[in-house]
PDB file of C-alpha atoms in Angstrom:
ATOM      1  CA  MET A   2       0.000   0.000   0.000  1.00 81.00           C
ATOM      2  CA  PRO A   3       1.545   3.371  -0.963  1.00 88.00           C
ATOM      3  CA  TYR A   4       2.500   5.799   1.777  1.00 93.00           C
ATOM      4  CA  THR A   5       0.474   8.970   2.159  1.00 92.00           C
ATOM      5  CA  TYR A   6       2.500  12.127   2.716  1.00 91.00           C
ATOM      6  CA  GLU A   7       2.531  15.845   1.939  1.00 90.00           C
ATOM      7  CA  THR A   8       3.814  16.420  -1.600  1.00 92.00           C
ATOM      8  CA  ASP A   9       3.351  20.189  -1.929  1.00 91.00           C
ATOM      9  CA  GLY A  10       6.697  21.854  -1.210  1.00 88.00           C
ATOM     10  CA  ALA A  11       5.133  25.213  -0.330  1.00 89.00           C
ATOM     11  CA  ALA A  12       2.720  23.529   2.063  1.00 93.00           C
ATOM     12  CA  ILE A  13       5.579  21.682   3.746  1.00 93.00           C
ATOM     13  CA  TYR A  14       7.352  24.994   4.377  1.00 89.00           C
ATOM     14  CA  ARG A  15       4.174  26.619   5.711  1.00 92.00           C
ATOM     15  CA  GLN A  16       3.438  23.737   8.064  1.00 95.00           C
ATOM     16  CA  SER A  17       7.054  23.556   9.203  1.00 95.00           C
ATOM     17  CA  PHE A  18       7.282  27.246  10.047  1.00 94.00           C
ATOM     18  CA  ALA A  19       3.859  27.186  11.713  1.00 95.00           C
ATOM     19  CA  THR A  20       4.989  24.272  13.886  1.00 96.00           C
ATOM     20  CA  ILE A  21       8.172  26.091  14.851  1.00 97.00           C
ATOM     21  CA  ARG A  22       6.270  29.252  15.771  1.00 97.00           C
ATOM     22  CA  ALA A  23       3.811  27.217  17.841  1.00 96.00           C
ATOM     23  CA  GLU A  24       6.470  25.278  19.736  1.00 97.00           C
ATOM     24  CA  ALA A  25       9.530  27.563  20.004  1.00 97.00           C
ATOM     25  CA  ASP A  26       9.987  30.412  22.475  1.00 97.00           C
ATOM     26  CA  LEU A  27      10.541  33.318  20.086  1.00 98.00           C
ATOM     27  CA  ALA A  28       9.291  36.136  22.316  1.00 97.00           C
ATOM     28  CA  ARG A  29      12.688  37.782  22.787  1.00 96.00           C
ATOM     29  CA  PHE A  30      13.332  38.174  19.049  1.00 97.00           C
ATOM     30  CA  SER A  31      12.351  41.362  17.244  1.00 97.00           C
ATOM     31  CA  PRO A  32      10.047  41.102  14.213  1.00 96.00           C
ATOM     32  CA  GLU A  33      13.130  41.594  12.005  1.00 96.00           C
ATOM     33  CA  ASP A  34      15.162  38.894  13.769  1.00 97.00           C
ATOM     34  CA  GLU A  35      12.462  36.283  14.301  1.00 97.00           C
ATOM     35  CA  PRO A  36      12.525  34.884  10.718  1.00 97.00           C
ATOM     36  CA  ILE A  37      16.270  34.271  11.101  1.00 98.00           C
ATOM     37  CA  ALA A  38      15.743  32.262  14.280  1.00 98.00           C
ATOM     38  CA  VAL A  39      12.860  30.346  12.683  1.00 97.00           C
ATOM     39  CA  ARG A  40      14.914  29.364   9.651  1.00 97.00           C
ATOM     40  CA  MET A  41      17.850  28.331  11.835  1.00 98.00           C
ATOM     41  CA  ILE A  42      15.553  26.101  13.895  1.00 98.00           C
ATOM     42  CA  HIS A  43      14.119  24.674  10.668  1.00 97.00           C
ATOM     43  CA  ALA A  44      17.592  23.885   9.324  1.00 96.00           C
ATOM     44  CA  ALA A  45      18.596  22.137  12.548  1.00 96.00           C
ATOM     45  CA  GLY A  46      15.252  20.357  13.004  1.00 95.00           C
ATOM     46  CA  MET A  47      15.527  21.420  16.618  1.00 96.00           C
ATOM     47  CA  VAL A  48      13.006  23.436  18.552  1.00 97.00           C
ATOM     48  CA  GLY A  49      15.031  24.709  21.481  1.00 97.00           C
ATOM     49  CA  LEU A  50      17.862  25.990  19.313  1.00 97.00           C
ATOM     50  CA  GLU A  51      16.428  29.484  19.841  1.00 97.00           C
ATOM     51  CA  ARG A  52      17.800  29.417  23.402  1.00 97.00           C
ATOM     52  CA  PHE A  53      21.310  29.542  21.954  1.00 98.00           C
ATOM     53  CA  VAL A  54      20.766  32.083  19.160  1.00 98.00           C
ATOM     54  CA  ARG A  55      22.175  35.545  19.847  1.00 98.00           C
ATOM     55  CA  ILE A  56      21.586  38.408  17.412  1.00 98.00           C
ATOM     56  CA  SER A  57      23.015  41.927  17.825  1.00 97.00           C
ATOM     57  CA  PRO A  58      20.268  44.577  17.939  1.00 95.00           C
ATOM     58  CA  ASP A  59      21.344  46.072  14.605  1.00 95.00           C
ATOM     59  CA  PHE A  60      22.590  42.893  12.919  1.00 98.00           C
ATOM     60  CA  THR A  61      19.678  42.172  10.591  1.00 98.00           C
ATOM     61  CA  GLN A  62      19.396  45.776   9.451  1.00 97.00           C
ATOM     62  CA  HIS A  63      23.110  46.013   8.603  1.00 98.00           C
ATOM     63  CA  ALA A  64      23.332  42.582   6.974  1.00 98.00           C
ATOM     64  CA  ARG A  65      20.229  43.077   4.832  1.00 98.00           C
ATOM     65  CA  ALA A  66      21.273  46.580   3.767  1.00 98.00           C
ATOM     66  CA  ALA A  67      24.691  45.247   2.741  1.00 98.00           C
ATOM     67  CA  LEU A  68      23.138  42.594   0.501  1.00 98.00           C
ATOM     68  CA  GLU A  69      20.665  45.045  -0.998  1.00 98.00           C
ATOM     69  CA  GLN A  70      23.616  47.287  -1.872  1.00 98.00           C
ATOM     70  CA  GLY A  71      25.358  44.417  -3.681  1.00 98.00           C
ATOM     71  CA  ALA A  72      27.868  43.322  -1.042  1.00 98.00           C
ATOM     72  CA  PRO A  73      29.475  39.893  -1.416  1.00 98.00           C
ATOM     73  CA  ILE A  74      28.930  37.005   0.982  1.00 98.00           C
ATOM     74  CA  LEU A  75      32.257  35.606   2.208  1.00 98.00           C
ATOM     75  CA  CYS A  76      32.013  31.978   3.359  1.00 98.00           C
ATOM     76  CA  ASP A  77      34.508  29.821   5.223  1.00 98.00           C
ATOM     77  CA  ALA A  78      33.490  26.571   3.509  1.00 97.00           C
ATOM     78  CA  ARG A  79      31.906  25.295   0.322  1.00 96.00           C
ATOM     79  CA  MET A  80      29.141  23.701   2.375  1.00 96.00           C
ATOM     80  CA  VAL A  81      28.109  27.244   3.257  1.00 98.00           C
ATOM     81  CA  SER A  82      28.632  28.909  -0.110  1.00 98.00           C
ATOM     82  CA  GLU A  83      26.848  26.141  -2.031  1.00 97.00           C
ATOM     83  CA  GLY A  84      23.846  26.255   0.271  1.00 96.00           C
ATOM     84  CA  VAL A  85      22.959  29.882  -0.418  1.00 97.00           C
ATOM     85  CA  THR A  86      19.775  30.136  -2.488  1.00 96.00           C
ATOM     86  CA  ARG A  87      20.897  32.438  -5.298  1.00 96.00           C
ATOM     87  CA  ALA A  88      17.326  33.279  -6.290  1.00 95.00           C
ATOM     88  CA  ARG A  89      16.803  34.879  -2.871  1.00 96.00           C
ATOM     89  CA  LEU A  90      19.744  37.266  -3.210  1.00 98.00           C
ATOM     90  CA  PRO A  91      18.567  40.843  -3.745  1.00 97.00           C
ATOM     91  CA  ALA A  92      21.407  42.016  -5.991  1.00 97.00           C
ATOM     92  CA  GLN A  93      22.894  38.888  -7.614  1.00 97.00           C
ATOM     93  CA  ASN A  94      25.494  39.093  -4.874  1.00 98.00           C
ATOM     94  CA  ASP A  95      28.788  37.245  -5.262  1.00 98.00           C
ATOM     95  CA  VAL A  96      29.076  34.254  -2.923  1.00 98.00           C
ATOM     96  CA  ILE A  97      32.754  33.615  -2.316  1.00 98.00           C
ATOM     97  CA  CYS A  98      34.678  30.755  -0.692  1.00 98.00           C
ATOM     98  CA  THR A  99      38.463  30.955  -0.991  1.00 98.00           C
ATOM     99  CA  LEU A 100      39.264  27.741   0.894  1.00 97.00           C
ATOM    100  CA  HIS A 101      40.231  25.821  -2.233  1.00 97.00           C
ATOM    101  CA  ASP A 102      42.352  28.540  -3.814  1.00 97.00           C
ATOM    102  CA  PRO A 103      45.664  26.912  -4.821  1.00 98.00           C
ATOM    103  CA  THR A 104      47.671  29.429  -2.790  1.00 98.00           C
ATOM    104  CA  VAL A 105      45.965  28.552   0.484  1.00 98.00           C
ATOM    105  CA  PRO A 106      47.970  25.434   1.522  1.00 97.00           C
ATOM    106  CA  GLY A 107      51.270  27.292   1.204  1.00 98.00           C
ATOM    107  CA  LEU A 108      49.878  30.310   2.992  1.00 97.00           C
ATOM    108  CA  ALA A 109      48.637  28.104   5.828  1.00 98.00           C
ATOM    109  CA  GLN A 110      52.098  26.608   6.175  1.00 97.00           C
ATOM    110  CA  GLN A 111      53.673  30.063   6.327  1.00 97.00           C
ATOM    111  CA  MET A 112      51.145  31.173   8.940  1.00 97.00           C
ATOM    112  CA  SER A 113      51.362  27.927  10.955  1.00 97.00           C
ATOM    113  CA  ASN A 114      47.588  27.854  10.930  1.00 98.00           C
ATOM    114  CA  THR A 115      44.774  25.904   9.297  1.00 98.00           C
ATOM    115  CA  ARG A 116      43.764  26.289   5.667  1.00 98.00           C
ATOM    116  CA  SER A 117      40.424  27.617   6.872  1.00 98.00           C
ATOM    117  CA  ALA A 118      42.164  30.462   8.673  1.00 98.00           C
ATOM    118  CA  ALA A 119      44.648  31.149   5.880  1.00 98.00           C
ATOM    119  CA  ALA A 120      41.863  31.378   3.303  1.00 98.00           C
ATOM    120  CA  LEU A 121      40.555  34.497   5.043  1.00 98.00           C
ATOM    121  CA  GLU A 122      43.672  36.402   4.022  1.00 97.00           C
ATOM    122  CA  LEU A 123      42.325  36.248   0.467  1.00 98.00           C
ATOM    123  CA  TRP A 124      39.175  38.041   1.617  1.00 98.00           C
ATOM    124  CA  ARG A 125      40.906  41.340   2.284  1.00 97.00           C
ATOM    125  CA  PRO A 126      40.143  42.943  -1.119  1.00 97.00           C
ATOM    126  CA  ARG A 127      36.409  42.148  -0.733  1.00 97.00           C
ATOM    127  CA  LEU A 128      36.009  42.375   3.055  1.00 98.00           C
ATOM    128  CA  ALA A 129      34.854  46.002   3.358  1.00 98.00           C
ATOM    129  CA  GLY A 130      31.068  46.047   3.731  1.00 98.00           C
ATOM    130  CA  ALA A 131      30.693  42.299   3.104  1.00 98.00           C
ATOM    131  CA  LEU A 132      28.470  39.814   4.881  1.00 98.00           C
ATOM    132  CA  VAL A 133      30.753  37.219   6.477  1.00 98.00           C
ATOM    133  CA  ALA A 134      29.416  33.710   7.111  1.00 98.00           C
ATOM    134  CA  ILE A 135      31.523  31.276   9.136  1.00 98.00           C
ATOM    135  CA  GLY A 136      29.738  28.003   9.731  1.00 97.00           C
ATOM    136  CA  ASN A 137      32.404  25.340  10.071  1.00 96.00           C
ATOM    137  CA  ALA A 138      35.850  26.411  11.232  1.00 97.00           C
ATOM    138  CA  PRO A 139      36.512  27.986  14.640  1.00 97.00           C
ATOM    139  CA  THR A 140      40.050  28.783  13.469  1.00 98.00           C
ATOM    140  CA  ALA A 141      38.572  30.931  10.695  1.00 98.00           C
ATOM    141  CA  LEU A 142      36.503  32.906  13.189  1.00 98.00           C
ATOM    142  CA  PHE A 143      39.453  33.360  15.542  1.00 98.00           C
ATOM    143  CA  HIS A 144      41.644  34.532  12.661  1.00 98.00           C
ATOM    144  CA  LEU A 145      38.973  36.956  11.486  1.00 98.00           C
ATOM    145  CA  LEU A 146      38.837  38.461  14.978  1.00 98.00           C
ATOM    146  CA  ASN A 147      42.624  38.795  14.951  1.00 98.00           C
ATOM    147  CA  MET A 148      42.453  40.483  11.532  1.00 98.00           C
ATOM    148  CA  LEU A 149      39.862  42.949  12.809  1.00 98.00           C
ATOM    149  CA  GLU A 150      42.087  43.885  15.742  1.00 96.00           C
ATOM    150  CA  ASP A 151      44.082  45.812  13.139  1.00 96.00           C
ATOM    151  CA  PRO A 152      42.417  49.227  12.659  1.00 94.00           C
ATOM    152  CA  ASP A 153      43.608  49.228   9.044  1.00 95.00           C
ATOM    153  CA  CYS A 154      41.791  45.991   8.224  1.00 97.00           C
ATOM    154  CA  PRO A 155      38.605  46.551   6.184  1.00 97.00           C
ATOM    155  CA  ARG A 156      35.427  46.060   8.188  1.00 97.00           C
ATOM    156  CA  PRO A 157      32.619  43.763   7.031  1.00 98.00           C
ATOM    157  CA  ALA A 158      29.047  44.938   7.460  1.00 98.00           C
ATOM    158  CA  ALA A 159      28.072  41.984   9.653  1.00 98.00           C
ATOM    159  CA  ILE A 160      29.257  38.534  10.728  1.00 98.00           C
ATOM    160  CA  ILE A 161      27.356  35.274  11.045  1.00 98.00           C
ATOM    161  CA  GLY A 162      29.601  33.273  13.356  1.00 98.00           C
ATOM    162  CA  CYS A 163      28.278  29.736  13.812  1.00 98.00           C
ATOM    163  CA  PRO A 164      31.216  27.320  13.646  1.00 97.00           C
ATOM    164  CA  VAL A 165      30.349  23.881  14.950  1.00 95.00           C
ATOM    165  CA  GLY A 166      32.450  21.458  16.929  1.00 93.00           C
ATOM    166  CA  PHE A 167      34.243  20.425  20.073  1.00 96.00           C
ATOM    167  CA  VAL A 168      37.553  22.323  19.819  1.00 96.00           C
ATOM    168  CA  GLY A 169      37.421  26.103  19.702  1.00 96.00           C
ATOM    169  CA  ALA A 170      33.807  26.467  18.592  1.00 97.00           C
ATOM    170  CA  VAL A 171      32.484  27.634  21.965  1.00 97.00           C
ATOM    171  CA  GLU A 172      35.446  29.903  22.592  1.00 98.00           C
ATOM    172  CA  SER A 173      35.497  31.516  19.138  1.00 98.00           C
ATOM    173  CA  LYS A 174      31.802  32.374  19.265  1.00 98.00           C
ATOM    174  CA  ASP A 175      32.082  33.700  22.803  1.00 98.00           C
ATOM    175  CA  ALA A 176      34.993  35.872  21.666  1.00 98.00           C
ATOM    176  CA  LEU A 177      32.990  37.248  18.735  1.00 98.00           C
ATOM    177  CA  TRP A 178      29.991  38.027  20.925  1.00 98.00           C
ATOM    178  CA  GLN A 179      32.128  39.773  23.529  1.00 98.00           C
ATOM    179  CA  ALA A 180      34.188  41.776  21.025  1.00 97.00           C
ATOM    180  CA  GLN A 181      31.426  42.516  18.481  1.00 97.00           C
ATOM    181  CA  PRO A 182      33.734  44.390  16.092  1.00 97.00           C
ATOM    182  CA  VAL A 183      30.670  44.636  13.831  1.00 98.00           C
ATOM    183  CA  PRO A 184      27.047  43.470  14.282  1.00 98.00           C
ATOM    184  CA  CYS A 185      26.891  39.703  14.560  1.00 98.00           C
ATOM    185  CA  CYS A 186      24.778  36.586  14.960  1.00 98.00           C
ATOM    186  CA  ILE A 187      25.957  33.461  16.767  1.00 98.00           C
ATOM    187  CA  VAL A 188      24.719  30.138  18.102  1.00 98.00           C
ATOM    188  CA  GLU A 189      26.223  29.629  21.528  1.00 97.00           C
ATOM    189  CA  GLY A 190      27.937  26.402  22.523  1.00 96.00           C
ATOM    190  CA  ARG A 191      28.990  23.516  20.310  1.00 96.00           C
ATOM    191  CA  LEU A 192      25.969  23.809  18.026  1.00 95.00           C
ATOM    192  CA  GLY A 193      26.224  25.430  14.618  1.00 96.00           C
ATOM    193  CA  GLY A 194      27.297  24.285  11.199  1.00 96.00           C
ATOM    194  CA  SER A 195      26.782  25.008   7.542  1.00 97.00           C
ATOM    195  CA  ALA A 196      23.025  24.360   7.371  1.00 97.00           C
ATOM    196  CA  ILE A 197      22.268  26.725  10.257  1.00 98.00           C
ATOM    197  CA  THR A 198      24.577  29.381   8.823  1.00 98.00           C
ATOM    198  CA  VAL A 199      23.032  29.110   5.364  1.00 98.00           C
ATOM    199  CA  ALA A 200      19.578  29.380   6.909  1.00 97.00           C
ATOM    200  CA  ALA A 201      20.539  32.714   8.453  1.00 98.00           C
ATOM    201  CA  ILE A 202      21.882  33.989   5.118  1.00 98.00           C
ATOM    202  CA  ASN A 203      18.735  32.951   3.260  1.00 97.00           C
ATOM    203  CA  ALA A 204      16.501  34.597   5.857  1.00 97.00           C
ATOM    204  CA  ILE A 205      18.437  37.849   5.577  1.00 98.00           C
ATOM    205  CA  ALA A 206      18.529  37.758   1.773  1.00 97.00           C
ATOM    206  CA  SER A 207      14.752  37.716   1.333  1.00 94.00           C
ATOM    207  CA  ARG A 208      11.781  38.462   3.582  1.00 87.00           C
ATOM    208  CA  THR A 209       9.792  35.835   1.691  1.00 86.00           C
ATOM    209  CA  GLU A 210       9.510  32.557   3.591  1.00 81.00           C
TER     210      GLU A 210
END
């Protein structure tokens, strides 16, 4: 006997978001920020994730304005860059991941750091006013914070800092939240990852659910 299930993609989204809004505690999020939290919960399949989501008061405004003005999205990993829904982008924004640039392994060796961290050095020409999305590598987020300690380093418009893992993830996100060199969004603790990070980007890129 064939299985019966919902086959309308739009209906699945509507029911999913309605379920999240019914079950999650979203009261502390502003109307601008709430869709970001909802999409992050949806990507994780985890009501309760909202307890760990932290969004700067002016983050969504700055991030959305940057995209509407054509700013690039700088991603730490292909899993992030490939997940961005291009049709949602307001200005055909460039989505850039430099991790696999052929110069990165040598640069990492010179820096005595990971490839994920070294790849950020290639962001410098595009960093000013960009939306930064780090969803995998704590070393990338730490290196970005070190870069931004330099007053001459270009400033991005906003940072999504959601690296996942057991070594450095908690500490790198705590450091970002405490320093807040620019408006930012994090998921506290070990949680995070590419899907959650992409969900935040897609929510910022378009108000349409």
